[in-house]
Structures are given as structure tokens and as C-alpha cells.
Backbone as a printed PyTorch tensor [residue, N CA C, xyz], in Angstrom:
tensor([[[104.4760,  80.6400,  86.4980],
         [103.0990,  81.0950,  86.5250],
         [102.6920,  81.6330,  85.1500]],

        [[103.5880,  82.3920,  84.8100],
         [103.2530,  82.7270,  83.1370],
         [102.7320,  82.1840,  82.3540]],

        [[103.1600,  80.7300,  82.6580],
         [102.5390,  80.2090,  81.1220],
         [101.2400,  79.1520,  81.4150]],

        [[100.8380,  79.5020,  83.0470],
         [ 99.8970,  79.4260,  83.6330],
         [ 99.5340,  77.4560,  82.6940]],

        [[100.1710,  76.5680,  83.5450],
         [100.0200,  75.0760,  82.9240],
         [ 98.7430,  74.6890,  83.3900]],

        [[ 98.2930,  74.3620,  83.9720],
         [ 97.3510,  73.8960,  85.1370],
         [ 96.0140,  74.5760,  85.4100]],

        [[ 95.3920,  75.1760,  84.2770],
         [ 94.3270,  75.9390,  83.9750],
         [ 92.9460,  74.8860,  84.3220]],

        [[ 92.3140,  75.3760,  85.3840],
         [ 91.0760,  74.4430,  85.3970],
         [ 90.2100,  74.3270,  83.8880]],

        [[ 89.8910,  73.4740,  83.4150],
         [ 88.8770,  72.8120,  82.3570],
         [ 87.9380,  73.7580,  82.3590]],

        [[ 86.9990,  73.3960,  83.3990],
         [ 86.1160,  74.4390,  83.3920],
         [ 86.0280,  75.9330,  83.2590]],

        [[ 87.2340,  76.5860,  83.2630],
         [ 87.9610,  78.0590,  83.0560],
         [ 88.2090,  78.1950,  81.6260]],

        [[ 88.6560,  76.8100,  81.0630],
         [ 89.4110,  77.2850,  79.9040],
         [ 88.3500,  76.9740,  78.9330]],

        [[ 87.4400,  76.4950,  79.1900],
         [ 85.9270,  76.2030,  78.4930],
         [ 85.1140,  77.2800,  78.1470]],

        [[ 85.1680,  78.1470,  79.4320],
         [ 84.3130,  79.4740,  79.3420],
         [ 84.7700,  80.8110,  79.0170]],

        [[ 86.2360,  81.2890,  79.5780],
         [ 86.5980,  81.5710,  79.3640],
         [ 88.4620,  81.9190,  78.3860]],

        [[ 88.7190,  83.1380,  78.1200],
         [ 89.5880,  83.2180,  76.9050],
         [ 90.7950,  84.4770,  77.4740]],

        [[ 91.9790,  83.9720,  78.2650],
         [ 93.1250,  85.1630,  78.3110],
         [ 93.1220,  86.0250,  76.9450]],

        [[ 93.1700,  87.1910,  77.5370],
         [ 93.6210,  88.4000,  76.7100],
         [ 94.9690,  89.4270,  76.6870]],

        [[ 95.6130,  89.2260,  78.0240],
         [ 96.4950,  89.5140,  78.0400],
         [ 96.9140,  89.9210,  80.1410]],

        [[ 98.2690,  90.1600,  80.0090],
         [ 98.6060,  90.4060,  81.6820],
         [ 98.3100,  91.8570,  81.9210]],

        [[ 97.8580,  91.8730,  83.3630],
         [ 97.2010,  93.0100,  83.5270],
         [ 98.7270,  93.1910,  84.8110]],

        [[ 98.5830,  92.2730,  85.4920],
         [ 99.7390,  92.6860,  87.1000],
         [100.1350,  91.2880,  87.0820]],

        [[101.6340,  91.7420,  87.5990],
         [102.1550,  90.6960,  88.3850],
         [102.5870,  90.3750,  89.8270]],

        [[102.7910,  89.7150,  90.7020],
         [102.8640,  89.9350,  91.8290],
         [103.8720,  88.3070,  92.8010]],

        [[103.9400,  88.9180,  93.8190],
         [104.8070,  87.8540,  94.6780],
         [104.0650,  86.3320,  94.5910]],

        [[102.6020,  86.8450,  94.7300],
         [101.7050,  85.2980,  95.3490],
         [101.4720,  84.7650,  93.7850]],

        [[101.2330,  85.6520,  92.7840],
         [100.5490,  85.1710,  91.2350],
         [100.4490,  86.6110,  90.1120]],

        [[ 99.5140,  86.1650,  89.3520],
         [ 99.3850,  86.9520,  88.4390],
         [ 97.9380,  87.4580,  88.0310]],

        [[ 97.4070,  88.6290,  87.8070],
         [ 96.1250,  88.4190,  86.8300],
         [ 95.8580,  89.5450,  85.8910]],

        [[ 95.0730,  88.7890,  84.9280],
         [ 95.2080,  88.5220,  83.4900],
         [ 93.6190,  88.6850,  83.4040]],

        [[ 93.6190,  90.0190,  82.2190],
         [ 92.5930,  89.7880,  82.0750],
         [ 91.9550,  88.8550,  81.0170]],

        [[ 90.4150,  88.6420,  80.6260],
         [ 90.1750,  87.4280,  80.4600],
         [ 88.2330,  88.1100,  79.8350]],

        [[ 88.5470,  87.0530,  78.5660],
         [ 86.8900,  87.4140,  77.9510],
         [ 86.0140,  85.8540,  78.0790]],

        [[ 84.7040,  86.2880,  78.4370],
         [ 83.7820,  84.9940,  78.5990],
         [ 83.5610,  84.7660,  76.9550]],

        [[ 83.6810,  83.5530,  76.9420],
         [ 83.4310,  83.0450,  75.4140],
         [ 81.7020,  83.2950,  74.7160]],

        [[ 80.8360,  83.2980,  76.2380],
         [ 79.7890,  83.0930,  75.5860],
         [ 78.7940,  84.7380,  75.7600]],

        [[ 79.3790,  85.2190,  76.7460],
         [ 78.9890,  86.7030,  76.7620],
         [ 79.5870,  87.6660,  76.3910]],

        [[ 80.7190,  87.3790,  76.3070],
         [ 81.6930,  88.5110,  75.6150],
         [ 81.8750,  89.4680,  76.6580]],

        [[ 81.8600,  88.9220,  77.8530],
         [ 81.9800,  90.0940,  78.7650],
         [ 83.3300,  89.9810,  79.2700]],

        [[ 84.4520,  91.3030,  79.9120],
         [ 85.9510,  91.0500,  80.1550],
         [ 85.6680,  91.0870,  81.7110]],

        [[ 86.5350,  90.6670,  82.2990],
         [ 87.1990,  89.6470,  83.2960],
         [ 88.4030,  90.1860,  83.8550]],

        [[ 88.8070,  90.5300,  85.1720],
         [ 90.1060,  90.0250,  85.2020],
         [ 89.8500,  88.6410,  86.4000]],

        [[ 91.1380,  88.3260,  86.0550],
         [ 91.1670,  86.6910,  86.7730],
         [ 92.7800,  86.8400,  87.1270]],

        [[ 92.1300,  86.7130,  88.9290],
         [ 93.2190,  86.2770,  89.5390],
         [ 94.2800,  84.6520,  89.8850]],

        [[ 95.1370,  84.7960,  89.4080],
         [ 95.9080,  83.0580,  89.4340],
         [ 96.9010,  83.0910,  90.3450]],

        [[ 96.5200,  82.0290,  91.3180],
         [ 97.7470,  82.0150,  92.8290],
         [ 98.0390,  80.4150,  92.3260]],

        [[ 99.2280,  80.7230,  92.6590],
         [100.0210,  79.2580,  92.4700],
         [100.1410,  79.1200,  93.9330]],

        [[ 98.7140,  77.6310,  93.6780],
         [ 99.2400,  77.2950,  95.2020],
         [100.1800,  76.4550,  95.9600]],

        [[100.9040,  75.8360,  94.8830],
         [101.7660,  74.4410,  95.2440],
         [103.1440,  75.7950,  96.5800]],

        [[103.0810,  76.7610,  95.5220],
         [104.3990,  77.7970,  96.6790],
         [103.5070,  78.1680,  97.2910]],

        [[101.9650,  78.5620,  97.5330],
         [101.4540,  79.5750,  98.9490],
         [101.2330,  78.8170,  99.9070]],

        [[101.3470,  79.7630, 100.9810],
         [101.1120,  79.3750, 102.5390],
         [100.2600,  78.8650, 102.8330]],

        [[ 99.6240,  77.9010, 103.3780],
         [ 98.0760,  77.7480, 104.5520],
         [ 97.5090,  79.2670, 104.5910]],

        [[ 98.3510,  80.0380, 105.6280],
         [ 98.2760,  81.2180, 106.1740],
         [ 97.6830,  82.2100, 105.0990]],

        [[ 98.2930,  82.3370, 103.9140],
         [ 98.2460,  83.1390, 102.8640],
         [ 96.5930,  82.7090, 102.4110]],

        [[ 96.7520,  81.3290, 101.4930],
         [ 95.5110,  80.6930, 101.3580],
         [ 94.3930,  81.1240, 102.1610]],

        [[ 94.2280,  80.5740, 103.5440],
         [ 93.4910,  81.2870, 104.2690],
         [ 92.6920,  82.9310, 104.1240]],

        [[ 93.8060,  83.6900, 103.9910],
         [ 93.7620,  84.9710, 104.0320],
         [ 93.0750,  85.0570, 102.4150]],

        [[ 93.5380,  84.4720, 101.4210],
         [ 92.7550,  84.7150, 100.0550],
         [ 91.2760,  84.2590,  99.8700]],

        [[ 90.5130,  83.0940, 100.9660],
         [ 89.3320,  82.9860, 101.2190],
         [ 88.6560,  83.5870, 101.6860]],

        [[ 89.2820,  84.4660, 102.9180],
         [ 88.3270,  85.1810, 103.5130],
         [ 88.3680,  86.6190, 102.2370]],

        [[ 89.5000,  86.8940, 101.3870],
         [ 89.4320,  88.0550, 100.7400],
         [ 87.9240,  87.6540,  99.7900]],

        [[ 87.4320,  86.2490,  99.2590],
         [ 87.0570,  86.0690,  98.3430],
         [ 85.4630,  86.0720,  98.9970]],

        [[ 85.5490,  85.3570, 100.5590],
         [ 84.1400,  85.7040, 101.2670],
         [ 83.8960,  87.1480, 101.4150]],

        [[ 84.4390,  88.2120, 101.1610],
         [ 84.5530,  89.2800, 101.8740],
         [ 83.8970,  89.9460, 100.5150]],

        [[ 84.6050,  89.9240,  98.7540],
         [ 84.1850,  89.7390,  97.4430],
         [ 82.9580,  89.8680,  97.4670]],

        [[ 82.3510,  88.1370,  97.6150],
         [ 81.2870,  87.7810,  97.7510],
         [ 80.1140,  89.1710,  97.7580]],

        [[ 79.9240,  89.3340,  98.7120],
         [ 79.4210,  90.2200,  99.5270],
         [ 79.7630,  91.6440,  99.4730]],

        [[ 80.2120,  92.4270,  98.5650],
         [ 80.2850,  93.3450,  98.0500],
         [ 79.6010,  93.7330,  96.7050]],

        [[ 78.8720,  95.0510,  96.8980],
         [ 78.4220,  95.5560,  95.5620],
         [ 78.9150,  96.9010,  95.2110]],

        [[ 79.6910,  97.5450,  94.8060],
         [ 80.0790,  99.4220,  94.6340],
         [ 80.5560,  99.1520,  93.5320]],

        [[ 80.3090, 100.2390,  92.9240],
         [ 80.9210, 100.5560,  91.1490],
         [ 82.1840, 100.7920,  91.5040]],

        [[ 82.9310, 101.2860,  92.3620],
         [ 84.3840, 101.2560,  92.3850],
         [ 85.1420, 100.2240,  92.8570]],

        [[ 84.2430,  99.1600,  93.1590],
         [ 84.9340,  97.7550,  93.8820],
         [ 85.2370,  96.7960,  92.3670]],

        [[ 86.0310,  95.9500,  92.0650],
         [ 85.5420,  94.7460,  90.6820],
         [ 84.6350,  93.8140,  91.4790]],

        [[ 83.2720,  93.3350,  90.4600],
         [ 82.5780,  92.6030,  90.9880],
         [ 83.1450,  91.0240,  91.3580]],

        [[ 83.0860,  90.0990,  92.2960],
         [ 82.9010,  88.6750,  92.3950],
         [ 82.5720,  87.7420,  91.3790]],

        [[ 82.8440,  87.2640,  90.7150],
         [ 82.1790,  86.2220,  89.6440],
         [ 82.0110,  85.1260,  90.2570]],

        [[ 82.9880,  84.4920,  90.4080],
         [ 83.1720,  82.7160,  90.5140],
         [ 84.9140,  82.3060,  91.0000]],

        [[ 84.8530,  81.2830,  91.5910],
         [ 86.1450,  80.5410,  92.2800],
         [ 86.0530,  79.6400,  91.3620]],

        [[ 87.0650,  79.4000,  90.5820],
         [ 87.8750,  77.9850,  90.2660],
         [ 88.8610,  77.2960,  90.7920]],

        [[ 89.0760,  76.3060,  91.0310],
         [ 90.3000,  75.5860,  91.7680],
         [ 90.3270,  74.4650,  91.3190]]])
């Protein structure tokens, strides 16, 4: 996962790794600057070839759930790449 191969196009277009923030069982994330706003990011990366259905599942509804959140103590939603 580290050396994170398999970076969507469209990710690596807009945005720019800055360095690892956490690591974890399912992936890693890293935060990350937009090239064209200069605004920082963190970006979560699940390697899905090892996750579950089950897991997967459970990371969509985390990301519908995202969605739909606004609080200054929450990180905001940006965008899904896959």
C-alpha cells in the first residue's frame, strides 16, 4: 500500500501526496494538497483487491453517511475516486 501503485489518473492530476498521516489494517491515509487550490486533504486509500464485500460495503455507507455531514469537528466529504 505504501507505495500506493494504482493511483487513479484523475487523483494524481488534481491532486499532490504530502506525506503519511495513519496507517491501518484496511489502508492508509495520507495527507494530500489540491494542485489547483492549494487546499490540504487527507485521503483515505483501501486496497481493495485484500478487502471484504462486507468491509467495502461498510466503507460506502461510511462515505454516504460523510456525504451528509456538516460540523467543524467532523473532516469534510470531498469526492470518491475508484
Amino acid at each position: 500500500i505504501e507505495q500506493i501503485k494504482d493511483i487513479n489518473f484523475a487523483f494524481a492530476k488534481d491532486y499532490e501526496f504530502t506525506s503519511t498521516i495513519a496507517k491501518g489494517s484496511f489502508g492508509i491515509v495520507k495527507s494530500a494538497i489540491n494542485k489547483k487550490t492549494n487546499q490540504k486533504v487527507a485521503v483515505k486509500i483501501i486496497e481493495k483487491k485484500s478487502t471484504s464485500s462486507t468491509h467495502l460495503n461498510k466503507l460506502k455507507q461510511e462515505v454516504t453517511i460523510l456525504k451528509q455531514l456538516q460540523h467543524p469537528n467532523i473532516i469534510q466529504y470531498i469526492i470518491f475516486y475508484h
